[in-house]
Amino acid sequence: MDEHTVVLPDRLMEAYRTLVKEFIIELEDGGEVEALEGGARLIKLQQILSGWVIDSEGFARDLVTDEENPRLQGLLEEVQYADRKCIVWCKYREDIRRVVRTLTAAGKRCVEYHGAIHSQSKRQEAIDLFNMDPSVDVFVGQPKAGGQGLDLSAADLILWYSHTFDLIERDQANERATQIGGRTVTLKDFVTPGTVDEYILSNLNDKRSVSDSLTGRGLRDRLLALFRSQL
């Protein structure tokens, strides 16, 4: 498993650390924490790593432009350098929008596969175009949107732009290119050091879903230890 290191610009790192400090204060002042609350905090931090947040009115707000976003620009570099068919997995629809927008602007033809595409024929069309049309460079999808056995065997490279919390989702997403294709496919994770990226991947590499670490007693103390380690 390879990694692409993403270094945040000062503005994003400041926003990330500010939110971490807010979470620490909330946890220190509060009582026990439910798993759902813990997961929501991790999600908020993931959003900042991708350069956007959901504001108080429920709208996605960019923290940096596409051109200033190191994760987006790193992805573009990987796709252009690879010059072969790539799968880009994104946990969030907002990530998919930005990835497709950036790759399309750079002349890369993409297909999308996510929960908002309800038509099975449209989903199959995206798969067929990726596998059979040489002009389609990138398949951009949500790992939870497809089931087992999805055939993406044309892929030579899998890029994890933002990470699922679920080990089964991740394994199935990787298998759609590797096991079905029957050949070696390069996998690369986008990681900002010292952040929840590392925490999520550590759980997954230990063959645990993140939800496993967000259950049981002592969640508040575990989250405090995690967030303090990121300051």
Short mmCIF file of C-alpha atoms in Angstrom, two decimals:
data_model
loop_
_atom_site.label_atom_id
_atom_site.label_comp_id
_atom_site.label_asym_id
_atom_site.label_seq_id
_atom_site.Cartn_x
_atom_site.Cartn_y
_atom_site.Cartn_z
CA MET A 1 0.00 0.00 0.00
CA ASP A 2 1.47 3.36 -1.07
CA GLU A 3 0.72 6.78 0.35
CA HIS A 4 0.47 10.24 -1.14
CA THR A 5 1.35 12.75 1.59
CA VAL A 6 -0.87 15.84 1.63
CA VAL A 7 0.60 18.88 3.40
CA LEU A 8 -2.07 21.36 4.42
CA PRO A 9 -1.56 25.08 3.78
CA ASP A 10 -1.41 27.18 6.95
CA ARG A 11 -5.02 28.33 6.58
CA LEU A 12 -6.39 24.78 6.51
CA MET A 13 -4.11 23.55 9.28
CA GLU A 14 -5.21 26.44 11.48
CA ALA A 15 -8.88 25.59 10.83
CA TYR A 16 -8.19 21.94 11.60
CA ARG A 17 -6.42 22.63 14.88
CA THR A 18 -9.03 25.19 15.93
CA LEU A 19 -11.74 22.56 15.53
CA VAL A 20 -9.67 19.97 17.41
CA LYS A 21 -9.30 22.42 20.32
CA GLU A 22 -13.07 23.04 20.30
CA PHE A 23 -13.71 19.30 20.46
CA ILE A 24 -11.30 18.92 23.38
CA ILE A 25 -13.07 21.67 25.34
CA GLU A 26 -16.47 20.10 24.62
CA LEU A 27 -15.28 16.68 25.75
CA GLU A 28 -13.59 18.01 28.88
CA ASP A 29 -16.73 19.88 29.89
CA GLY A 30 -19.19 17.11 29.03
CA GLY A 31 -20.11 13.66 30.19
CA GLU A 32 -20.11 10.38 28.33
CA VAL A 33 -20.07 10.47 24.53
CA GLU A 34 -22.18 8.36 22.19
CA ALA A 35 -20.56 6.61 19.23
CA LEU A 36 -22.58 8.74 16.80
CA GLU A 37 -21.14 11.92 18.31
CA GLY A 38 -17.61 10.58 18.07
CA GLY A 39 -18.07 9.66 14.43
CA ALA A 40 -19.56 13.08 13.64
CA ARG A 41 -16.46 14.77 15.02
CA LEU A 42 -14.18 12.65 12.84
CA ILE A 43 -16.32 13.45 9.80
CA LYS A 44 -16.02 17.20 10.45
CA LEU A 45 -12.25 16.91 10.61
CA GLN A 46 -12.21 14.85 7.41
CA GLN A 47 -14.10 17.62 5.64
CA ILE A 48 -11.45 20.18 6.55
CA LEU A 49 -8.72 17.89 5.22
CA SER A 50 -10.59 17.92 1.90
CA GLY A 51 -10.80 21.72 1.93
CA TRP A 52 -14.49 22.30 2.75
CA VAL A 53 -16.99 22.21 5.60
CA ILE A 54 -20.75 22.01 6.03
CA ASP A 55 -21.82 25.34 7.52
CA SER A 56 -24.54 26.02 10.09
CA GLU A 57 -27.17 26.22 7.34
CA GLY A 58 -26.24 22.83 5.91
CA PHE A 59 -24.37 24.09 2.85
CA ALA A 60 -20.89 23.02 1.76
CA ARG A 61 -18.46 25.92 1.97
CA ASP A 62 -15.00 25.89 0.37
CA LEU A 63 -12.12 26.73 2.69
CA VAL A 64 -9.67 26.98 -0.21
CA THR A 65 -10.03 27.21 -3.97
CA ASP A 66 -9.55 24.12 -6.12
CA GLU A 67 -6.19 25.51 -7.24
CA GLU A 68 -5.08 26.01 -3.61
CA ASN A 69 -6.38 22.64 -2.42
CA PRO A 70 -3.36 20.34 -1.95
CA ARG A 71 -5.44 17.16 -1.90
CA LEU A 72 -7.13 18.01 -5.19
CA GLN A 73 -3.92 19.10 -6.85
CA GLY A 74 -2.13 16.01 -5.58
CA LEU A 75 -4.85 13.85 -7.08
CA LEU A 76 -4.56 15.64 -10.39
CA GLU A 77 -0.80 15.02 -10.39
CA GLU A 78 -1.30 11.31 -9.66
CA VAL A 79 -3.84 10.89 -12.44
CA GLN A 80 -1.79 12.81 -14.99
CA TYR A 81 1.44 11.03 -14.08
CA ALA A 82 -0.16 7.59 -14.15
CA ASP A 83 -1.55 8.06 -17.66
CA ARG A 84 -3.71 4.96 -17.19
CA LYS A 85 -7.21 4.14 -16.01
CA CYS A 86 -7.76 5.10 -12.39
CA ILE A 87 -10.43 4.60 -9.75
CA VAL A 88 -10.82 7.45 -7.27
CA TRP A 89 -12.77 6.51 -4.13
CA CYS A 90 -14.34 9.34 -2.12
CA LYS A 91 -16.32 9.02 1.10
CA TYR A 92 -18.40 12.14 0.41
CA ARG A 93 -20.43 13.46 -2.51
CA GLU A 94 -18.84 16.87 -1.97
CA ASP A 95 -15.43 15.33 -2.60
CA ILE A 96 -16.74 13.73 -5.78
CA ARG A 97 -18.00 17.09 -7.06
CA ARG A 98 -14.63 18.73 -6.54
CA VAL A 99 -12.63 15.82 -7.94
CA VAL A 100 -14.72 15.61 -11.11
CA ARG A 101 -14.63 19.39 -11.55
CA THR A 102 -10.85 19.50 -11.25
CA LEU A 103 -10.11 16.49 -13.46
CA THR A 104 -12.56 17.60 -16.14
CA ALA A 105 -11.00 21.07 -16.23
CA ALA A 106 -7.64 19.38 -16.82
CA GLY A 107 -9.02 17.43 -19.78
CA LYS A 108 -9.55 14.10 -18.03
CA ARG A 109 -12.84 12.41 -18.87
CA CYS A 110 -14.56 10.99 -15.78
CA VAL A 111 -17.60 8.91 -14.94
CA GLU A 112 -19.38 9.12 -11.56
CA TYR A 113 -20.88 6.38 -9.41
CA HIS A 114 -22.59 7.34 -6.17
CA GLY A 115 -25.78 7.19 -4.15
CA ALA A 116 -27.47 10.05 -6.01
CA ILE A 117 -27.43 8.02 -9.25
CA HIS A 118 -30.54 5.92 -8.67
CA SER A 119 -30.95 4.51 -12.16
CA GLN A 120 -29.35 1.09 -12.50
CA SER A 121 -28.94 1.66 -16.24
CA LYS A 122 -27.01 4.90 -15.57
CA ARG A 123 -24.78 3.11 -13.09
CA GLN A 124 -24.09 0.32 -15.56
CA GLU A 125 -23.39 2.86 -18.28
CA ALA A 126 -20.69 4.43 -16.07
CA ILE A 127 -19.10 1.02 -15.49
CA ASP A 128 -19.20 0.10 -19.18
CA LEU A 129 -17.72 3.42 -20.29
CA PHE A 130 -14.87 3.10 -17.82
CA ASN A 131 -14.08 -0.48 -18.80
CA MET A 132 -14.51 -0.22 -22.56
CA ASP A 133 -14.10 3.40 -23.70
CA PRO A 134 -10.41 4.32 -24.02
CA SER A 135 -11.28 8.02 -23.76
CA VAL A 136 -12.62 7.62 -20.21
CA ASP A 137 -9.71 8.02 -17.83
CA VAL A 138 -11.21 8.00 -14.34
CA PHE A 139 -14.00 6.32 -12.39
CA VAL A 140 -14.94 8.53 -9.41
CA GLY A 141 -17.17 6.78 -6.90
CA GLN A 142 -18.42 6.28 -3.37
CA PRO A 143 -17.43 2.86 -2.04
CA LYS A 144 -20.76 2.40 -0.28
CA ALA A 145 -22.74 2.95 -3.49
CA GLY A 146 -21.97 -0.40 -5.06
CA GLY A 147 -22.34 -3.98 -3.93
CA GLN A 148 -20.10 -6.98 -4.20
CA GLY A 149 -19.02 -8.06 -7.64
CA LEU A 150 -18.92 -4.65 -9.29
CA ASP A 151 -16.60 -5.08 -12.28
CA LEU A 152 -14.00 -2.32 -12.62
CA SER A 153 -11.36 -4.59 -14.06
CA ALA A 154 -9.99 -1.99 -16.49
CA ALA A 155 -8.36 -0.10 -13.62
CA ASP A 156 -4.60 -0.04 -13.14
CA LEU A 157 -4.57 2.34 -10.16
CA ILE A 158 -6.84 2.91 -7.14
CA LEU A 159 -6.58 6.25 -5.33
CA TRP A 160 -8.28 6.68 -1.94
CA TYR A 161 -8.99 10.41 -1.88
CA SER A 162 -11.07 10.34 1.33
CA HIS A 163 -11.41 7.32 3.53
CA THR A 164 -14.35 5.17 4.47
CA PHE A 165 -14.65 4.16 8.13
CA ASP A 166 -15.83 0.67 7.18
CA LEU A 167 -13.35 -2.15 6.58
CA ILE A 168 -15.81 -4.22 4.52
CA GLU A 169 -16.56 -1.25 2.25
CA ARG A 170 -12.86 -0.64 1.70
CA ASP A 171 -12.04 -4.27 0.98
CA GLN A 172 -14.96 -4.64 -1.44
CA ALA A 173 -14.03 -1.39 -3.19
CA ASN A 174 -10.48 -2.62 -3.73
CA GLU A 175 -11.63 -6.05 -4.87
CA ARG A 176 -13.72 -4.54 -7.67
CA ALA A 177 -10.50 -3.91 -9.56
CA THR A 178 -8.06 -6.40 -8.09
CA GLN A 179 -9.85 -9.72 -7.69
CA ILE A 180 -12.20 -9.29 -10.64
CA GLY A 181 -9.41 -8.01 -12.87
CA GLY A 182 -7.14 -10.83 -11.78
CA ARG A 183 -3.98 -8.75 -11.86
CA THR A 184 -1.91 -6.49 -9.64
CA VAL A 185 -3.36 -3.01 -9.20
CA THR A 186 -1.56 -0.18 -7.41
CA LEU A 187 -3.40 1.19 -4.35
CA LYS A 188 -2.53 4.60 -2.93
CA ASP A 189 -3.95 6.41 0.11
CA PHE A 190 -4.04 10.19 0.43
CA VAL A 191 -2.81 11.03 3.93
CA THR A 192 -2.24 14.23 5.88
CA PRO A 193 0.23 13.26 8.64
CA GLY A 194 -0.80 13.78 12.26
CA THR A 195 -4.53 13.87 11.48
CA VAL A 196 -7.58 11.63 11.48
CA ASP A 197 -6.38 10.23 8.15
CA GLU A 198 -3.75 8.26 10.06
CA TYR A 199 -6.22 7.23 12.77
CA ILE A 200 -8.74 5.89 10.23
CA LEU A 201 -6.12 4.02 8.19
CA SER A 202 -4.51 2.59 11.32
CA ASN A 203 -7.84 1.02 12.26
CA LEU A 204 -8.41 -0.31 8.75
CA ASN A 205 -4.88 -1.68 8.47
CA ASP A 206 -5.46 -3.50 11.76
CA LYS A 207 -8.53 -5.05 10.15
CA ARG A 208 -11.00 -3.02 12.21
CA SER A 209 -13.73 -0.65 11.13
CA VAL A 210 -13.49 2.75 12.82
CA SER A 211 -16.90 2.08 14.35
CA ASP A 212 -15.26 -0.70 16.40
CA SER A 213 -13.14 1.90 18.17
CA LEU A 214 -16.15 4.17 18.73
CA THR A 215 -18.08 1.74 20.89
CA GLY A 216 -18.00 0.63 24.48
CA ARG A 217 -16.93 2.44 27.62
CA GLY A 218 -14.25 5.10 27.73
CA LEU A 219 -15.00 6.62 24.31
CA ARG A 220 -14.71 10.14 25.72
CA ASP A 221 -11.21 9.44 27.04
CA ARG A 222 -10.13 7.78 23.80
CA LEU A 223 -11.33 10.73 21.75
CA LEU A 224 -9.60 13.19 24.09
CA ALA A 225 -6.34 11.26 23.72
CA LEU A 226 -6.75 11.18 19.92
CA PHE A 227 -7.46 14.90 19.59
CA ARG A 228 -4.69 15.95 22.02
CA SER A 229 -2.21 13.95 19.95
CA GLN A 230 -3.05 16.12 16.92
CA LEU A 231 -2.12 19.48 18.44
#
